[in-house]
């Protein structure tokens, strides 16, 4: 078990970096990040860094998880949220404690299976998993009032814009390996989208197809 002090230190650091939403910070403080990381690296779980999770993928940095979640929730509570890129399941676990229902998709099956076990271990029952190419979204469950993407497409996928409800918010990194920017897109009317570019980020790329 990691001491309360270690976790409090991480939260203090996120605050210094500008994360303000207390609900988000409380959930980050109370969610064990070490269970989402392989044992060999778990001593680094409460550092503010991304870490490898296998298959050339990474668990996102706590700052980014906090920031994206805060941006998603700023306009008010979200009921029906699509997460693209389950990865370790850490961001999924944070979301599940702050929104009604999480639909999470991952293209690499073994990562998805590990994430599912961790979410069960935490007794979070409002998460539905799917093994698929998330660039296509999840049309059967659309529209979503929140979409959070944790791998970077070069351009915003039209399918995801189509699956965003009016009044909905999407938070995602966009760009190639050289220069990505964190974006927030609000659908303000059937055919009206407001885009904000927020800060430079570095994510793994959103890839097409699936891996068994
Ligand atoms: N939020 C995760 C981030 C994992 S890294 C965490 O903190 O652990 C991004 C994840 O997106 C990887 O697991 C990668 O396999 C997945 N991914 C990339 N392209 C995808 C796609 N088209 N559909 C679904 N998942 C994708």
Coordinates of C-alpha atoms and ligand atoms in Angstrom, one line a residue:
X1 CA 0.0 0.0 0.0
X2 CA 1.2 3.5 -0.7
X3 CA 1.1 6.0 2.0
X4 CA -1.5 8.7 2.1
X5 CA 1.3 11.2 2.1
X6 CA 2.7 10.0 -1.2
X7 CA -0.7 10.4 -2.8
X8 CA -1.3 13.8 -1.2
X9 CA 2.0 15.0 -2.6
X10 CA 0.8 14.0 -6.1
X11 CA -2.4 15.9 -5.6
X12 CA -0.6 19.0 -4.4
X13 CA 1.6 18.8 -7.5
X14 CA -1.5 18.6 -9.8
X15 CA -3.0 21.6 -8.1
X16 CA 0.3 23.5 -8.6
X17 CA 0.1 22.7 -12.3
X18 CA -3.4 24.2 -12.5
X19 CA -5.9 21.4 -11.9
X20 CA -8.7 23.0 -10.0
X21 CA -11.7 20.6 -9.9
X22 CA -11.8 19.2 -6.3
X23 CA -14.0 16.3 -7.3
X24 CA -11.5 15.2 -9.9
X25 CA -8.5 15.7 -7.4
X26 CA -10.3 13.7 -4.7
X27 CA -11.0 10.8 -7.0
X28 CA -7.4 10.8 -8.2
X29 CA -6.2 10.8 -4.6
X30 CA -8.5 7.9 -3.7
X31 CA -7.9 5.7 -6.7
X32 CA -5.0 3.3 -6.4
X33 CA -2.8 3.8 -9.5
X34 CA -0.3 1.1 -8.7
X35 CA -2.8 -1.7 -9.6
X36 CA -2.8 -0.4 -13.2
X37 CA 0.9 -0.8 -13.6
X38 CA 3.1 -3.9 -13.8
X39 CA 4.7 -4.8 -10.5
X40 CA 8.2 -4.0 -11.7
X41 CA 7.2 -0.4 -12.1
X42 CA 4.6 0.0 -9.5
X43 CA 6.9 1.8 -7.1
X44 CA 6.7 4.7 -9.5
X45 CA 2.9 4.8 -9.6
X46 CA 2.5 8.0 -7.7
X47 CA 5.0 10.0 -9.8
X48 CA 3.5 12.4 -12.2
X49 CA 4.7 10.5 -15.3
X50 CA 3.5 8.2 -18.0
X51 CA 4.8 4.6 -17.7
X52 CA 4.9 1.6 -20.1
X53 CA 2.1 -0.9 -20.0
X54 CA 3.3 -3.3 -22.7
X55 CA 2.4 -3.5 -26.5
X56 CA 4.3 -0.1 -27.0
X57 CA 1.5 1.7 -25.0
X58 CA 1.6 3.8 -21.9
X59 CA -0.5 4.7 -18.9
X60 CA -1.2 8.4 -19.1
X61 CA 0.5 10.9 -16.8
X62 CA -1.8 11.7 -13.8
X63 CA -1.7 15.4 -14.7
X64 CA -3.1 14.6 -18.2
X65 CA -5.8 12.3 -16.7
X66 CA -6.8 15.0 -14.3
X67 CA -6.8 17.8 -16.8
X68 CA -8.8 15.9 -19.5
X69 CA -11.3 14.8 -16.9
X70 CA -11.7 18.3 -15.6
X71 CA -12.2 19.7 -19.1
X72 CA -14.8 17.0 -19.8
X73 CA -16.8 17.8 -16.7
X74 CA -16.6 21.6 -16.7
X75 CA -20.0 22.2 -18.3
X76 CA -21.8 20.0 -15.9
X77 CA -22.4 16.3 -15.1
X78 CA -22.0 13.7 -17.9
X79 CA -24.2 10.7 -18.2
X80 CA -23.1 8.7 -21.2
X81 CA -19.4 8.9 -21.9
X82 CA -17.3 7.2 -24.6
X83 CA -13.6 6.6 -23.8
X84 CA -11.4 5.7 -26.8
X85 CA -8.2 3.9 -25.7
X86 CA -8.9 1.9 -22.5
X87 CA -5.2 1.1 -22.1
X88 CA -4.4 0.2 -18.5
X89 CA -8.0 1.3 -17.4
X90 CA -6.8 4.0 -15.1
X91 CA -8.5 6.9 -16.9
X92 CA -11.6 4.6 -17.1
X93 CA -11.6 4.1 -13.3
X94 CA -11.4 7.8 -12.8
X95 CA -14.2 8.5 -15.2
X96 CA -16.4 5.7 -13.7
X97 CA -16.4 7.5 -10.4
X98 CA -17.5 10.9 -11.9
X99 CA -20.0 10.1 -14.6
X100 CA -23.1 7.8 -14.8
X101 CA -22.0 5.3 -17.5
X102 CA -18.6 4.7 -19.2
X103 CA -18.4 2.9 -22.6
X104 CA -14.7 2.2 -23.2
X105 CA -13.1 0.8 -26.3
X106 CA -9.6 -0.7 -26.9
X107 CA -8.0 -2.2 -30.0
X108 CA -5.5 -4.4 -28.2
X109 CA -7.4 -7.4 -26.6
X110 CA -4.9 -8.3 -23.9
X111 CA -4.8 -4.8 -22.6
X112 CA -8.5 -4.7 -22.5
X113 CA -8.7 -7.9 -20.5
X114 CA -6.3 -6.7 -17.9
X115 CA -8.1 -3.4 -17.6
X116 CA -11.4 -5.2 -17.1
X117 CA -10.0 -7.2 -14.2
X118 CA -8.7 -4.1 -12.5
X119 CA -12.1 -2.3 -12.9
X120 CA -13.8 -5.4 -11.4
X121 CA -11.3 -5.4 -8.5
X122 CA -12.3 -1.8 -7.7
X123 CA -16.0 -2.8 -7.9
X124 CA -16.8 -0.2 -10.5
X125 CA -20.0 -1.5 -12.2
X126 CA -20.8 1.2 -14.6
X127 CA -18.2 0.4 -17.3
X128 CA -18.9 -1.5 -20.5
X129 CA -15.9 -2.7 -22.5
X130 CA -15.6 -3.3 -26.2
X131 CA -12.7 -4.6 -28.3
X132 CA -12.8 -2.5 -31.4
X133 CA -11.2 0.3 -33.5
X134 CA -12.4 3.3 -31.5
X135 CA -11.8 5.7 -34.4
X136 CA -15.2 4.5 -35.5
X137 CA -16.7 5.3 -32.1
X138 CA -19.5 3.0 -30.9
X139 CA -22.5 3.8 -33.1
X140 CA -24.9 1.5 -31.3
X141 CA -24.5 3.4 -28.0
X142 CA -24.3 6.9 -29.5
X143 CA -25.0 9.8 -28.9
X144 CA -22.6 10.5 -26.1
X145 CA -22.7 13.6 -24.0
X146 CA -19.0 13.1 -23.3
X147 CA -16.2 11.6 -25.4
X148 CA -12.6 11.3 -24.2
X149 CA -9.9 10.1 -26.5
X150 CA -6.5 8.9 -25.0
X151 CA -4.6 8.3 -28.3
X152 CA -3.9 10.9 -30.9
X153 CA -5.5 10.9 -34.3
X154 CA -3.9 13.2 -37.0
X155 CA -7.3 14.8 -37.6
X156 CA -10.5 14.8 -35.5
X157 CA -12.5 11.6 -36.7
X158 CA -15.8 12.6 -38.3
X159 CA -17.4 9.5 -36.8
X160 CA -16.7 10.8 -33.3
X161 CA -18.1 14.3 -34.1
X162 CA -21.2 12.5 -35.5
X163 CA -21.6 10.6 -32.2
X164 CA -21.4 13.6 -30.0
X165 CA -24.8 14.7 -28.6
X166 CA -25.8 18.4 -28.9
X167 CA -24.6 19.9 -25.6
X168 CA -21.9 17.2 -25.5
X169 CA -18.1 17.7 -25.0
X170 CA -15.2 15.9 -26.6
X171 CA -11.6 16.1 -25.2
X172 CA -8.8 14.7 -27.4
X173 CA -5.2 15.1 -28.5
X174 CA -4.8 15.8 -32.2
X175 CA -1.7 15.8 -34.4
X176 CA 1.2 13.6 -35.4
X177 CA 4.1 12.5 -33.2
X178 CA 5.9 15.8 -33.7
X179 CA 3.2 18.2 -32.6
X180 CA 0.0 17.3 -30.8
X181 CA -2.4 19.7 -29.2
X182 CA -5.1 19.0 -26.6
X183 CA -8.5 20.0 -28.0
X184 CA -11.9 20.5 -26.5
X185 CA -14.8 20.4 -28.9
X186 CA -18.3 21.3 -27.9
X187 CA -21.3 20.5 -30.0
X188 CA -23.5 23.5 -29.5
X189 CA -26.1 22.7 -32.2
X190 CA -26.8 19.9 -34.7
X191 CA -24.4 21.5 -37.2
X192 CA -22.3 23.7 -34.9
X193 CA -19.0 22.7 -33.2
X194 CA -16.9 25.0 -31.1
X195 CA -13.2 24.1 -31.0
X196 CA -10.6 25.1 -28.4
X197 CA -6.9 24.3 -28.6
X198 CA -5.6 24.1 -25.1
X199 CA -2.0 22.9 -24.6
X200 CA 0.8 20.9 -26.2
X201 CA 0.6 17.1 -25.3
X202 CA 2.3 13.9 -26.3
X203 CA 0.1 10.8 -26.7
X204 CA 0.6 7.5 -28.5
X205 CA -1.1 7.5 -32.0
X206 CA -4.6 6.4 -32.6
X207 CA -4.2 3.4 -34.8
X208 CA -6.6 1.6 -37.1
X209 CA -7.7 -2.0 -36.8
X210 CA -7.5 -4.4 -33.9
X211 CA -5.0 -6.7 -32.2
X212 CA -6.2 -10.1 -30.8
Ligands
LIG1 N1 -6.0 6.1 -20.9 C1 -5.1 5.0 -21.0 C2 -4.1 5.4 -22.2 C3 -3.5 4.3 -22.8 S1 -2.5 4.7 -24.2 C4 -4.3 4.8 -19.7 O1 -4.1 5.8 -19.0 O2 -3.9 3.7 -19.5 C5 -3.7 4.7 -25.5 C6 -4.5 3.5 -25.7 O3 -5.2 3.7 -26.9 C7 -3.6 2.2 -26.0 O4 -4.0 1.2 -25.2 C8 -3.9 1.9 -27.5 O5 -3.9 0.5 -27.8 C9 -5.3 2.5 -27.6 N2 -5.7 2.8 -29.0 C10 -5.0 3.3 -30.0 N3 -5.7 3.4 -31.1 C11 -6.9 2.9 -30.8 C12 -8.1 2.8 -31.6 N4 -8.2 3.1 -32.9 N5 -9.2 2.2 -30.9 C13 -9.1 1.9 -29.6 N6 -8.0 2.0 -28.9 C14 -6.9 2.5 -29.5

